[in-house]
Amino acid sequence: MATVKERVVAVTARVLQLDPKEILPEKTFTVDLGAESVQSIELVASFEEEFGIEMDEDAALSVENVGDAIAFITKVCKEQDVEI
Amino acid sequence: MRLILLDQETDKRFHFNPLALSRPIWELRYGITSLAEKLIAATGLNATGLNDVACFVPPYMADVYKSRTDWPVNDPKSLLGDDLFIVSARVRAEFFSEDKTDSKTTGPSRVKFDDDGDCLLIRVAKEDIGKLKTDSIDSLIESAKAAFETCNCDVPTWNYTWELILENPDQLIKDFAMLGRSGIEGTVEQPSGVRGSKNDIFIGRGALIHPMAVLDAEHGPIYLDEDVEVHPFTRIEGPCFVGKKSILLGAKCREGNSIGPMCRLGGEVEESIIQGYSNKYHDGFLGHAYVGEWVNLGALTTNSDLKNDYSDVTVMLDGRTPIDTGSTKVGSLIGDHTKTSIGTLFNTGSYVGAMALIAATGKPLPKFIPSFAWFLEGVVTKGFGKAKLYETAATAMGRRKCQWTEADLKMWDEIFKLTAPVRKPAVAKGRRSLARK
């Protein structure tokens, strides 16, 4: 089974139409990866669908980079008893 | 005698959503005045011994409503010390003009409930108050049901918001006649075009009609309240009411419109009711619609109000069940604080919840958009959440010198919870759709 990191990278690459190799933990979604506001919302929805979780939108949208997204999603999965 | 206006959280209350999510049903505009003003006038405040008014509203909106009315709100003390006449907000005011014993506010104590057990009327003679529980309105209603006789009369009621839209043109004519005001107290700059009888036009103090505006009262009266401003190339067709400080910007204001205070109106508007404080500044058609407060309709926002096959329009109030309106003409119902982007197209009989943000797709949108939805990329999403919507609401209200308060925030948080059951499936569907892209 793919890791949380691999799944986050795959979703981000698909939504933002980027090469997965560009999606590194320190990269920010907006400045480095070029996510526009609507794409940020699409990313949150796609992460929820990928992991089967519900994220608080304010908290989710305050996550700035890929590494923090991995950590945030891991935490939410644990809180919601979702196997990862 | 005290008139008690009653808006209980019954199953039928949601028939008046999204407009009634954030206000008692009796605050809905209909004709020139509100349903409450009509009920008070019809039951004869001051004329038949009725000397004050109190009200009971759903608890979650009580604090906000207290800041908007001088009446006692949800105060059990208002159930004591006087004869009471309790009237549901759903009762049509015309009932009280009927010459029937049961439509009188006096007489023996009695009750009237509808077929679903919802309270419509209770008359309590002062000497009978001791027979009732008065610690809450619910207790009083239950004890009155057991203690008093039921009237046999038929009490006409409002059942859906679109009834107000469909009967608005006739009501405008009745209200104009009842208010009995005509004449020009404001300024009409020349050249102007006035059609029909000048007796059918009232222009309030401070109102300013720019040159090249047309007021056509041939088929119904026109009432422009104080400080209304009508810009050049506006055409207003009666019957029509425009509330205080509203501005018409070259609008094609067709017959049957009730526009509340502080609105900005452009484009084509027909047989629609706008509660107040809303903007439809630009071109685009709004027909047979009911729009709440603090709504902004972006340029070219348009609703359909007639199906291509001329069949009756259905509306989905719960997102699932179509209700036949019995009319071929129904536009959209749009809740408070909702904003649309440029080029938004609403389907016939659309329900657009409150606090929603709509981005156009180029196609007619789904007929049901839940409250607090961020409609983006053609699907319902959670978007940037309710906190961002509240920020925008506070900004919009501030622009009109109104304040978004802690009470507003609490009320809207409750509305967020109330509307969650219909929003969550829509968000889940939207999420799946986005993930499949």
Short mmCIF file of C-alpha atoms in Angstrom, two decimals:
data_model
loop_
_atom_site.label_atom_id
_atom_site.label_comp_id
_atom_site.label_asym_id
_atom_site.label_seq_id
_atom_site.Cartn_x
_atom_site.Cartn_y
_atom_site.Cartn_z
CA MET A 1 0.00 0.00 0.00
CA ALA A 2 1.27 3.46 -0.85
CA THR A 3 2.37 5.70 2.01
CA VAL A 4 0.57 8.88 3.04
CA LYS A 5 3.35 10.86 1.42
CA GLU A 6 3.03 8.99 -1.89
CA ARG A 7 -0.73 9.42 -1.90
CA VAL A 8 -0.50 13.15 -1.08
CA VAL A 9 2.04 13.61 -3.87
CA ALA A 10 -0.11 11.66 -6.35
CA VAL A 11 -3.25 13.70 -5.55
CA THR A 12 -1.34 16.99 -5.69
CA ALA A 13 0.25 16.06 -9.02
CA ARG A 14 -3.12 15.18 -10.51
CA VAL A 15 -4.99 18.29 -9.26
CA LEU A 16 -2.21 20.76 -10.06
CA GLN A 17 -1.11 18.87 -13.17
CA LEU A 18 2.54 18.68 -12.11
CA ASP A 19 5.31 16.12 -12.33
CA PRO A 20 5.32 14.19 -9.00
CA LYS A 21 9.09 14.76 -8.81
CA GLU A 22 8.46 18.49 -8.33
CA ILE A 23 6.28 17.90 -5.29
CA LEU A 24 8.72 17.96 -2.38
CA PRO A 25 7.80 18.32 1.34
CA GLU A 26 9.16 21.84 1.63
CA LYS A 27 7.25 23.14 -1.41
CA THR A 28 4.32 25.46 -0.67
CA PHE A 29 1.09 24.80 -2.52
CA THR A 30 0.49 28.37 -3.61
CA VAL A 31 3.86 30.03 -4.23
CA ASP A 32 5.97 27.03 -5.26
CA LEU A 33 3.38 24.75 -6.85
CA GLY A 34 1.12 27.50 -8.20
CA ALA A 35 -2.19 26.39 -6.66
CA GLU A 36 -4.90 28.97 -7.29
CA SER A 37 -7.65 29.46 -4.72
CA VAL A 38 -10.13 27.15 -6.44
CA GLN A 39 -7.42 24.49 -6.77
CA SER A 40 -6.78 24.71 -3.02
CA ILE A 41 -10.41 23.80 -2.46
CA GLU A 42 -10.11 21.03 -5.05
CA LEU A 43 -7.02 19.72 -3.25
CA VAL A 44 -8.82 19.58 0.10
CA ALA A 45 -11.78 17.77 -1.49
CA SER A 46 -9.47 15.36 -3.28
CA PHE A 47 -7.48 14.56 -0.12
CA GLU A 48 -10.76 13.90 1.72
CA GLU A 49 -11.88 11.56 -1.03
CA GLU A 50 -8.49 9.82 -1.28
CA PHE A 51 -8.24 9.15 2.46
CA GLY A 52 -11.96 8.90 3.32
CA ILE A 53 -11.73 11.67 5.91
CA GLU A 54 -13.47 14.94 6.74
CA MET A 55 -11.17 17.88 7.29
CA ASP A 56 -12.05 21.17 8.94
CA GLU A 57 -11.78 23.55 6.00
CA ASP A 58 -10.22 26.41 7.99
CA ALA A 59 -7.53 24.12 9.41
CA ALA A 60 -6.94 22.34 6.11
CA LEU A 61 -6.62 25.54 4.12
CA SER A 62 -4.15 26.97 6.61
CA VAL A 63 -1.68 24.19 5.73
CA GLU A 64 0.95 25.78 3.53
CA ASN A 65 3.36 23.13 2.32
CA VAL A 66 3.37 19.50 1.24
CA GLY A 67 5.16 18.24 4.34
CA ASP A 68 2.64 19.91 6.63
CA ALA A 69 -0.19 18.46 4.55
CA ILE A 70 1.23 14.95 5.04
CA ALA A 71 1.46 15.53 8.80
CA PHE A 72 -2.01 17.09 8.97
CA ILE A 73 -3.66 14.29 7.00
CA THR A 74 -1.88 11.65 9.08
CA LYS A 75 -3.21 13.32 12.24
CA VAL A 76 -6.77 13.55 10.90
CA CYS A 77 -6.68 9.90 9.78
CA LYS A 78 -5.68 8.86 13.30
CA GLU A 79 -8.37 11.04 14.88
CA GLN A 80 -11.00 9.57 12.59
CA ASP A 81 -9.76 5.97 12.90
CA VAL A 82 -8.91 5.72 9.25
CA GLU A 83 -6.33 3.09 8.39
CA ILE A 84 -3.33 4.45 6.50
CA MET B 1 -55.61 42.91 24.45
CA ARG B 2 -52.22 41.72 23.37
CA LEU B 3 -51.49 40.24 19.96
CA ILE B 4 -48.95 37.44 20.12
CA LEU B 5 -47.29 36.60 16.83
CA LEU B 6 -46.20 32.99 16.71
CA ASP B 7 -43.54 31.34 14.58
CA GLN B 8 -42.96 27.82 15.85
CA GLU B 9 -40.36 25.35 14.67
CA THR B 10 -42.92 23.08 13.01
CA ASP B 11 -42.42 20.78 10.04
CA LYS B 12 -43.98 23.38 7.76
CA ARG B 13 -41.58 26.13 8.75
CA PHE B 14 -38.99 24.94 6.26
CA HIS B 15 -41.49 25.64 3.46
CA PHE B 16 -40.45 29.27 3.87
CA ASN B 17 -36.73 28.63 3.63
CA PRO B 18 -34.26 29.86 2.68
CA LEU B 19 -35.85 33.24 3.54
CA ALA B 20 -37.15 32.14 6.94
CA LEU B 21 -33.85 30.64 8.05
CA SER B 22 -32.79 33.98 9.45
CA ARG B 23 -36.05 35.77 10.27
CA PRO B 24 -39.56 35.08 11.54
CA ILE B 25 -41.96 34.26 8.72
CA TRP B 26 -44.00 37.38 9.46
CA GLU B 27 -41.07 39.59 8.47
CA LEU B 28 -41.42 38.46 4.86
CA ARG B 29 -42.24 41.31 2.54
CA TYR B 30 -45.50 41.00 0.64
CA GLY B 31 -46.97 43.87 -1.33
CA ILE B 32 -45.86 47.12 0.27
CA THR B 33 -45.59 45.90 3.85
CA SER B 34 -44.64 42.74 5.73
CA LEU B 35 -46.90 39.88 6.76
CA ALA B 36 -46.64 41.12 10.36
CA GLU B 37 -47.79 44.61 9.45
CA LYS B 38 -50.74 43.08 7.64
CA LEU B 39 -51.67 40.86 10.58
CA ILE B 40 -51.45 43.77 13.00
CA ALA B 41 -53.54 46.00 10.77
CA ALA B 42 -56.10 43.27 10.14
CA THR B 43 -56.51 42.37 13.81
CA GLY B 44 -57.05 46.03 14.58
CA LEU B 45 -54.25 47.31 16.79
CA ASN B 46 -55.67 50.23 18.82
CA ALA B 47 -58.96 50.00 16.95
CA THR B 48 -60.42 47.04 18.80
CA GLY B 49 -58.72 47.26 22.13
CA LEU B 50 -55.55 45.58 20.94
CA ASN B 51 -52.85 47.62 22.60
CA ASP B 52 -49.59 45.83 22.20
CA VAL B 53 -47.74 43.10 20.39
CA ALA B 54 -45.34 40.40 21.56
CA CYS B 55 -43.86 37.49 19.66
CA PHE B 56 -42.37 34.03 19.88
CA VAL B 57 -39.73 32.97 17.37
CA PRO B 58 -37.46 29.93 17.01
CA PRO B 59 -35.01 30.29 19.92
CA TYR B 60 -31.89 30.32 17.74
CA MET B 61 -32.93 33.61 16.12
CA ALA B 62 -34.33 35.29 19.23
CA ASP B 63 -31.27 37.40 20.09
CA VAL B 64 -30.91 38.74 16.56
CA TYR B 65 -34.62 39.47 16.31
CA LYS B 66 -34.60 41.28 19.66
CA SER B 67 -32.17 43.76 18.15
CA ARG B 68 -34.57 44.41 15.26
CA THR B 69 -37.89 44.85 17.03
CA ASP B 70 -39.36 46.73 19.97
CA TRP B 71 -41.72 43.85 20.75
CA PRO B 72 -40.94 41.44 23.59
CA VAL B 73 -39.40 38.33 22.02
CA ASN B 74 -39.82 34.86 23.58
CA ASP B 75 -40.74 36.38 26.92
CA PRO B 76 -43.24 34.23 28.89
CA LYS B 77 -44.22 37.37 30.85
CA SER B 78 -45.99 38.55 27.71
CA LEU B 79 -48.44 35.66 28.25
CA LEU B 80 -49.76 37.26 31.44
CA GLY B 81 -51.87 40.23 32.47
CA ASP B 82 -54.12 40.80 29.47
CA ASP B 83 -56.45 39.18 26.99
CA LEU B 84 -54.35 37.36 24.42
CA PHE B 85 -54.83 36.78 20.74
CA ILE B 86 -52.18 34.39 19.46
CA VAL B 87 -51.77 34.17 15.71
CA SER B 88 -49.47 31.98 13.67
CA ALA B 89 -47.33 33.80 11.13
CA ARG B 90 -48.82 31.49 8.53
CA VAL B 91 -52.36 32.84 8.94
CA ARG B 92 -53.42 35.06 6.07
CA ALA B 93 -54.42 38.51 7.26
CA GLU B 94 -57.54 38.56 5.09
CA PHE B 95 -59.09 36.03 7.46
CA PHE B 96 -59.61 38.83 9.97
CA SER B 97 -61.54 40.96 7.54
CA GLU B 98 -64.13 38.21 7.20
CA ASP B 99 -67.30 38.87 9.10
CA LYS B 100 -67.21 35.71 11.22
CA THR B 101 -67.27 35.27 14.96
CA ASP B 102 -64.08 33.21 14.89
CA SER B 103 -62.17 35.87 13.01
CA LYS B 104 -62.88 38.41 15.76
CA THR B 105 -60.16 39.01 18.27
CA THR B 106 -62.71 39.20 21.07
CA GLY B 107 -65.20 36.67 22.42
CA PRO B 108 -64.78 33.43 24.32
CA SER B 109 -61.47 31.64 24.65
CA ARG B 110 -60.95 29.24 21.77
CA VAL B 111 -58.27 27.53 19.67
CA LYS B 112 -57.68 26.54 16.08
CA PHE B 113 -55.08 24.04 14.95
CA ASP B 114 -54.44 22.85 11.42
CA ASP B 115 -54.72 19.24 10.27
CA ASP B 116 -51.13 18.57 11.31
CA GLY B 117 -51.71 19.90 14.80
CA ASP B 118 -49.91 23.20 14.26
CA CYS B 119 -51.36 26.11 16.19
CA LEU B 120 -53.02 28.75 14.01
CA LEU B 121 -55.06 30.82 16.48
CA ILE B 122 -55.67 31.00 20.18
CA ARG B 123 -57.91 33.53 21.82
CA VAL B 124 -57.48 33.66 25.62
CA ALA B 125 -59.89 35.78 27.62
CA LYS B 126 -58.04 37.35 30.54
CA GLU B 127 -60.19 35.53 33.09
CA ASP B 128 -59.18 32.18 31.56
CA ILE B 129 -55.41 32.68 31.75
CA GLY B 130 -55.37 31.00 35.15
CA LYS B 131 -56.51 27.77 33.47
CA LEU B 132 -53.34 27.63 31.38
CA LYS B 133 -49.69 26.90 31.90
CA THR B 134 -47.83 30.08 31.13
CA ASP B 135 -44.20 29.17 31.77
CA SER B 136 -43.58 28.89 28.02
CA ILE B 137 -45.48 29.42 24.80
CA ASP B 138 -45.38 25.67 24.10
CA SER B 139 -46.96 24.90 27.49
CA LEU B 140 -49.59 27.56 26.93
CA ILE B 141 -50.49 26.14 23.53
CA GLU B 142 -50.74 22.59 24.85
CA SER B 143 -52.84 23.59 27.83
CA ALA B 144 -55.08 25.81 25.70
CA LYS B 145 -55.64 22.89 23.34
CA ALA B 146 -56.94 20.85 26.24
CA ALA B 147 -58.88 23.65 27.93
CA PHE B 148 -60.67 25.49 25.17
CA GLU B 149 -63.09 24.71 22.39
CA THR B 150 -61.87 24.44 18.83
CA CYS B 151 -63.25 26.82 16.22
CA ASN B 152 -64.94 25.19 13.27
CA CYS B 153 -63.89 27.91 10.89
CA ASP B 154 -61.47 27.47 7.99
CA VAL B 155 -58.42 29.60 8.55
CA PRO B 156 -56.56 30.41 5.33
CA THR B 157 -52.81 29.98 5.62
CA TRP B 158 -49.61 30.62 3.73
CA ASN B 159 -47.95 27.35 2.87
CA TYR B 160 -45.00 28.21 0.64
CA THR B 161 -42.93 31.28 -0.15
CA TRP B 162 -43.84 31.21 -3.82
CA GLU B 163 -47.46 31.96 -2.89
CA LEU B 164 -46.26 35.40 -1.80
CA ILE B 165 -44.51 35.91 -5.13
CA LEU B 166 -47.51 34.84 -7.17
CA GLU B 167 -49.99 37.00 -5.27
CA ASN B 168 -47.69 39.98 -4.89
CA PRO B 169 -48.99 42.06 -7.83
CA ASP B 170 -52.57 41.99 -6.53
CA GLN B 171 -51.41 42.69 -3.00
CA LEU B 172 -49.44 45.72 -4.16
CA ILE B 173 -52.64 47.19 -5.58
CA LYS B 174 -54.55 46.46 -2.35
CA ASP B 175 -51.81 47.91 -0.15
CA PHE B 176 -51.55 51.06 -2.24
CA ALA B 177 -55.30 51.59 -1.89
CA MET B 178 -55.19 50.85 1.83
CA LEU B 179 -52.30 53.22 2.52
CA GLY B 180 -54.16 55.90 0.56
CA ARG B 181 -51.10 57.93 -0.33
CA SER B 182 -50.49 59.51 -3.69
CA GLY B 183 -48.73 62.55 -5.04
CA ILE B 184 -45.20 63.76 -5.43
CA GLU B 185 -43.33 64.73 -2.28
CA GLY B 186 -39.92 64.17 -3.85
CA THR B 187 -38.36 65.60 -7.01
CA VAL B 188 -39.11 64.57 -10.57
CA GLU B 189 -36.56 66.07 -12.95
CA GLN B 190 -37.74 66.75 -16.49
CA PRO B 191 -38.14 65.39 -19.03
CA SER B 192 -39.86 62.45 -17.47
CA GLY B 193 -42.56 60.16 -18.71
CA VAL B 194 -45.55 59.45 -16.53
CA ARG B 195 -48.22 57.15 -17.87
CA GLY B 196 -51.56 56.45 -16.25
CA SER B 197 -53.21 58.41 -13.49
CA LYS B 198 -51.03 60.54 -11.24
CA ASN B 199 -53.31 59.39 -8.43
CA ASP B 200 -51.70 56.00 -8.83
CA ILE B 201 -48.21 57.30 -8.10
CA PHE B 202 -46.65 58.18 -4.77
CA ILE B 203 -43.13 59.56 -4.63
CA GLY B 204 -41.92 59.99 -1.08
CA ARG B 205 -39.98 62.82 0.49
CA GLY B 206 -36.39 63.03 -0.63
CA ALA B 207 -36.93 60.71 -3.58
CA LEU B 208 -35.23 61.85 -6.75
CA ILE B 209 -36.34 60.83 -10.23
CA HIS B 210 -33.68 61.71 -12.78
CA PRO B 211 -34.60 62.89 -16.30
CA MET B 212 -35.61 60.27 -18.86
CA ALA B 213 -37.19 57.90 -16.38
CA VAL B 214 -40.60 56.43 -17.14
CA LEU B 215 -43.21 55.73 -14.49
CA ASP B 216 -45.99 53.66 -16.02
CA ALA B 217 -48.93 53.40 -13.67
CA GLU B 218 -51.42 52.48 -16.36
CA HIS B 219 -51.86 48.94 -15.07
CA GLY B 220 -51.10 49.44 -11.41
CA PRO B 221 -49.88 51.93 -8.81
CA ILE B 222 -46.27 52.87 -8.15
CA TYR B 223 -45.08 53.62 -4.62
CA LEU B 224 -41.54 54.99 -4.33
CA ASP B 225 -40.63 55.43 -0.68
CA GLU B 226 -38.49 58.16 0.87
CA ASP B 227 -35.07 58.85 -0.63
CA VAL B 228 -35.46 56.44 -3.51
CA GLU B 229 -33.29 57.41 -6.47
CA VAL B 230 -34.28 56.53 -10.01
CA HIS B 231 -31.55 56.94 -12.60
CA PRO B 232 -32.11 57.83 -16.25
CA PHE B 233 -33.55 55.21 -18.60
CA THR B 234 -35.25 53.33 -15.79
CA ARG B 235 -38.76 52.18 -16.60
CA ILE B 236 -41.00 51.33 -13.65
CA GLU B 237 -44.21 49.53 -14.40
CA GLY B 238 -46.93 49.38 -11.77
CA PRO B 239 -47.90 47.81 -9.56
CA CYS B 240 -44.58 48.33 -7.87
CA PHE B 241 -43.12 49.27 -4.51
CA VAL B 242 -39.57 50.49 -3.96
CA GLY B 243 -38.36 50.85 -0.37
CA LYS B 244 -36.44 53.64 1.30
CA LYS B 245 -33.07 54.64 -0.12
CA SER B 246 -33.11 52.08 -2.88
CA ILE B 247 -31.53 53.06 -6.17
CA LEU B 248 -32.72 51.97 -9.61
CA LEU B 249 -29.95 52.14 -12.16
CA GLY B 250 -31.53 52.17 -15.59
CA ALA B 251 -33.60 49.19 -14.54
CA LYS B 252 -36.36 47.65 -16.56
CA CYS B 253 -38.62 47.26 -13.56
CA ARG B 254 -41.54 45.28 -14.87
CA GLU B 255 -44.89 44.86 -13.07
CA GLY B 256 -45.39 43.29 -9.68
CA ASN B 257 -42.12 44.04 -7.90
CA SER B 258 -41.66 44.73 -4.20
CA ILE B 259 -38.18 46.02 -3.60
CA GLY B 260 -37.19 46.53 0.03
CA PRO B 261 -35.03 49.32 1.44
CA MET B 262 -31.41 50.02 0.52
CA CYS B 263 -31.35 47.90 -2.63
CA ARG B 264 -29.49 48.57 -5.86
CA LEU B 265 -31.44 47.45 -8.87
CA GLY B 266 -30.49 47.20 -12.51
CA GLY B 267 -31.29 44.92 -15.42
CA GLU B 268 -34.74 43.41 -15.86
CA VAL B 269 -36.82 42.50 -12.83
CA GLU B 270 -40.35 41.14 -13.00
CA GLU B 271 -42.87 40.11 -10.32
CA SER B 272 -40.15 39.63 -7.76
CA ILE B 273 -39.75 40.42 -4.10
CA ILE B 274 -36.43 41.58 -2.67
CA GLN B 275 -36.50 41.73 1.11
CA GLY B 276 -33.98 44.59 1.33
CA TYR B 277 -30.29 45.54 1.46
CA SER B 278 -29.53 43.50 -1.63
CA ASN B 279 -27.84 44.35 -4.89
CA LYS B 280 -28.75 43.39 -8.40
CA TYR B 281 -26.78 46.25 -9.84
CA HIS B 282 -26.22 45.05 -13.37
CA ASP B 283 -27.99 43.59 -16.38
CA GLY B 284 -29.54 40.15 -16.14
CA PHE B 285 -33.11 38.95 -15.61
CA LEU B 286 -34.75 38.23 -12.28
CA GLY B 287 -38.34 37.03 -12.53
CA HIS B 288 -40.84 35.58 -10.04
CA ALA B 289 -38.05 35.40 -7.50
CA TYR B 290 -37.84 36.01 -3.77
CA VAL B 291 -34.46 37.36 -2.71
CA GLY B 292 -33.34 37.81 0.90
CA GLU B 293 -31.16 40.48 2.47
CA TRP B 294 -27.48 41.16 1.80
CA VAL B 295 -27.60 39.25 -1.46
CA ASN B 296 -25.34 40.32 -4.29
CA LEU B 297 -26.22 39.12 -7.75
CA GLY B 298 -23.23 39.53 -10.03
CA ALA B 299 -23.50 41.08 -13.48
CA LEU B 300 -25.67 39.08 -15.88
CA THR B 301 -27.00 36.80 -13.18
CA THR B 302 -30.25 35.52 -14.62
CA ASN B 303 -32.98 33.19 -13.49
CA SER B 304 -35.43 31.28 -15.60
CA ASP B 305 -39.02 31.59 -14.40
CA LEU B 306 -40.77 29.65 -17.16
CA LYS B 307 -40.07 26.17 -18.46
CA ASN B 308 -39.77 25.61 -22.18
CA ASP B 309 -42.72 23.19 -22.13
CA TYR B 310 -44.90 25.59 -20.09
CA SER B 311 -45.49 22.95 -17.44
CA ASP B 312 -45.78 23.73 -13.73
CA VAL B 313 -42.56 24.63 -12.00
CA THR B 314 -41.33 22.40 -9.20
CA VAL B 315 -39.09 23.50 -6.34
CA MET B 316 -36.94 21.27 -4.14
CA LEU B 317 -36.85 22.64 -0.61
CA ASP B 318 -34.96 19.69 0.86
CA GLY B 319 -32.68 18.96 -2.06
CA ARG B 320 -34.52 15.76 -2.95
CA THR B 321 -38.29 16.11 -3.22
CA PRO B 322 -39.76 18.23 -6.01
CA ILE B 323 -42.86 20.15 -4.93
CA ASP B 324 -45.27 21.19 -7.65
CA THR B 325 -45.90 24.91 -7.24
CA GLY B 326 -49.04 24.72 -9.37
CA SER B 327 -47.73 27.65 -11.36
CA THR B 328 -45.97 27.90 -14.68
CA LYS B 329 -44.02 30.89 -13.40
CA VAL B 330 -41.66 30.57 -10.47
CA GLY B 331 -38.10 31.86 -10.52
CA SER B 332 -35.63 31.43 -7.69
CA LEU B 333 -35.67 31.61 -3.92
CA ILE B 334 -32.39 33.09 -2.71
CA GLY B 335 -31.38 33.20 0.96
CA ASP B 336 -29.67 36.01 2.87
CA HIS B 337 -26.00 36.82 2.26
CA THR B 338 -25.73 34.72 -0.88
CA LYS B 339 -23.47 36.06 -3.62
CA THR B 340 -23.35 35.09 -7.26
CA SER B 341 -20.56 35.58 -9.75
CA ILE B 342 -20.90 37.24 -13.11
CA GLY B 343 -22.89 35.21 -15.58
CA THR B 344 -24.68 32.97 -13.10
CA LEU B 345 -27.67 31.16 -14.59
CA PHE B 346 -30.37 29.82 -12.28
CA ASN B 347 -32.77 27.18 -13.48
CA THR B 348 -36.56 27.56 -13.17
CA GLY B 349 -37.68 27.10 -9.56
CA SER B 350 -34.21 27.15 -8.04
CA TYR B 351 -33.62 27.01 -4.32
CA VAL B 352 -30.44 28.85 -3.44
CA GLY B 353 -29.66 28.61 0.26
CA ALA B 354 -28.44 31.37 2.52
CA MET B 355 -24.73 32.26 2.91
CA ALA B 356 -23.91 30.51 -0.34
CA LEU B 357 -21.26 31.58 -2.78
CA ILE B 358 -21.93 30.74 -6.40
CA ALA B 359 -19.42 30.75 -9.23
CA ALA B 360 -20.94 30.47 -12.68
CA THR B 361 -20.28 27.47 -14.88
CA GLY B 362 -21.80 28.81 -18.08
CA LYS B 363 -24.66 26.34 -17.73
CA PRO B 364 -27.87 26.53 -15.68
CA LEU B 365 -26.94 25.48 -12.14
CA PRO B 366 -28.51 22.66 -10.14
CA LYS B 367 -31.98 23.52 -8.86
CA PHE B 368 -30.94 23.07 -5.24
CA ILE B 369 -27.88 24.73 -3.78
CA PRO B 370 -27.64 24.30 -0.01
CA SER B 371 -26.93 27.05 2.49
CA PHE B 372 -23.22 27.72 3.15
CA ALA B 373 -22.30 25.99 -0.11
CA TRP B 374 -19.36 27.23 -2.10
CA PHE B 375 -20.52 26.28 -5.56
CA LEU B 376 -17.31 26.06 -7.54
CA GLU B 377 -16.28 24.17 -10.66
CA GLY B 378 -19.88 23.05 -11.06
CA VAL B 379 -20.12 21.26 -7.73
CA VAL B 380 -21.00 22.01 -4.11
CA THR B 381 -17.89 22.30 -1.96
CA LYS B 382 -17.07 23.40 1.57
CA GLY B 383 -14.93 26.06 -0.05
CA PHE B 384 -13.11 28.30 2.35
CA GLY B 385 -15.65 27.60 5.07
CA LYS B 386 -18.14 29.67 6.97
CA ALA B 387 -15.59 31.94 8.65
CA LYS B 388 -14.77 33.50 5.28
CA LEU B 389 -18.48 33.87 4.51
CA TYR B 390 -18.98 35.65 7.82
CA GLU B 391 -16.11 38.02 7.02
CA THR B 392 -17.79 38.91 3.74
CA ALA B 393 -21.16 39.30 5.47
CA ALA B 394 -19.63 41.71 7.99
CA THR B 395 -18.01 43.71 5.18
CA ALA B 396 -21.24 43.87 3.16
CA MET B 397 -23.24 45.02 6.19
CA GLY B 398 -20.59 47.57 7.13
CA ARG B 399 -20.88 49.15 3.68
CA ARG B 400 -24.51 49.98 4.51
CA LYS B 401 -23.67 51.15 8.06
CA CYS B 402 -25.08 47.97 9.60
CA GLN B 403 -23.19 45.83 12.04
CA TRP B 404 -22.52 42.10 12.02
CA THR B 405 -22.84 41.21 15.69
CA GLU B 406 -21.96 38.35 18.00
CA ALA B 407 -25.69 37.49 17.95
CA ASP B 408 -25.58 37.26 14.15
CA LEU B 409 -22.61 34.94 14.36
CA LYS B 410 -24.35 32.66 16.86
CA MET B 411 -27.55 32.59 14.83
CA TRP B 412 -25.71 31.73 11.62
CA ASP B 413 -23.71 29.04 13.42
CA GLU B 414 -27.05 27.48 14.38
CA ILE B 415 -28.31 27.82 10.81
CA PHE B 416 -25.09 26.11 9.68
CA LYS B 417 -25.96 23.17 11.93
CA LEU B 418 -29.62 23.18 10.93
CA THR B 419 -28.77 23.03 7.26
CA ALA B 420 -25.93 20.48 7.57
CA PRO B 421 -28.09 17.40 6.82
CA VAL B 422 -28.86 18.60 3.29
CA ARG B 423 -25.45 20.16 2.70
CA LYS B 424 -23.29 17.19 3.67
CA PRO B 425 -24.52 14.81 0.93
CA ALA B 426 -24.16 17.61 -1.63
CA VAL B 427 -20.58 18.28 -0.47
CA ALA B 428 -19.77 14.55 -0.57
CA LYS B 429 -21.13 14.32 -4.11
CA GLY B 430 -19.11 17.37 -5.10
CA ARG B 431 -15.97 15.86 -3.55
CA ARG B 432 -16.38 12.65 -5.52
CA SER B 433 -16.91 14.65 -8.67
CA LEU B 434 -13.79 16.75 -8.11
CA ALA B 435 -11.68 13.68 -7.28
CA ARG B 436 -12.74 11.98 -10.53
CA LYS B 437 -11.62 14.92 -12.66
#
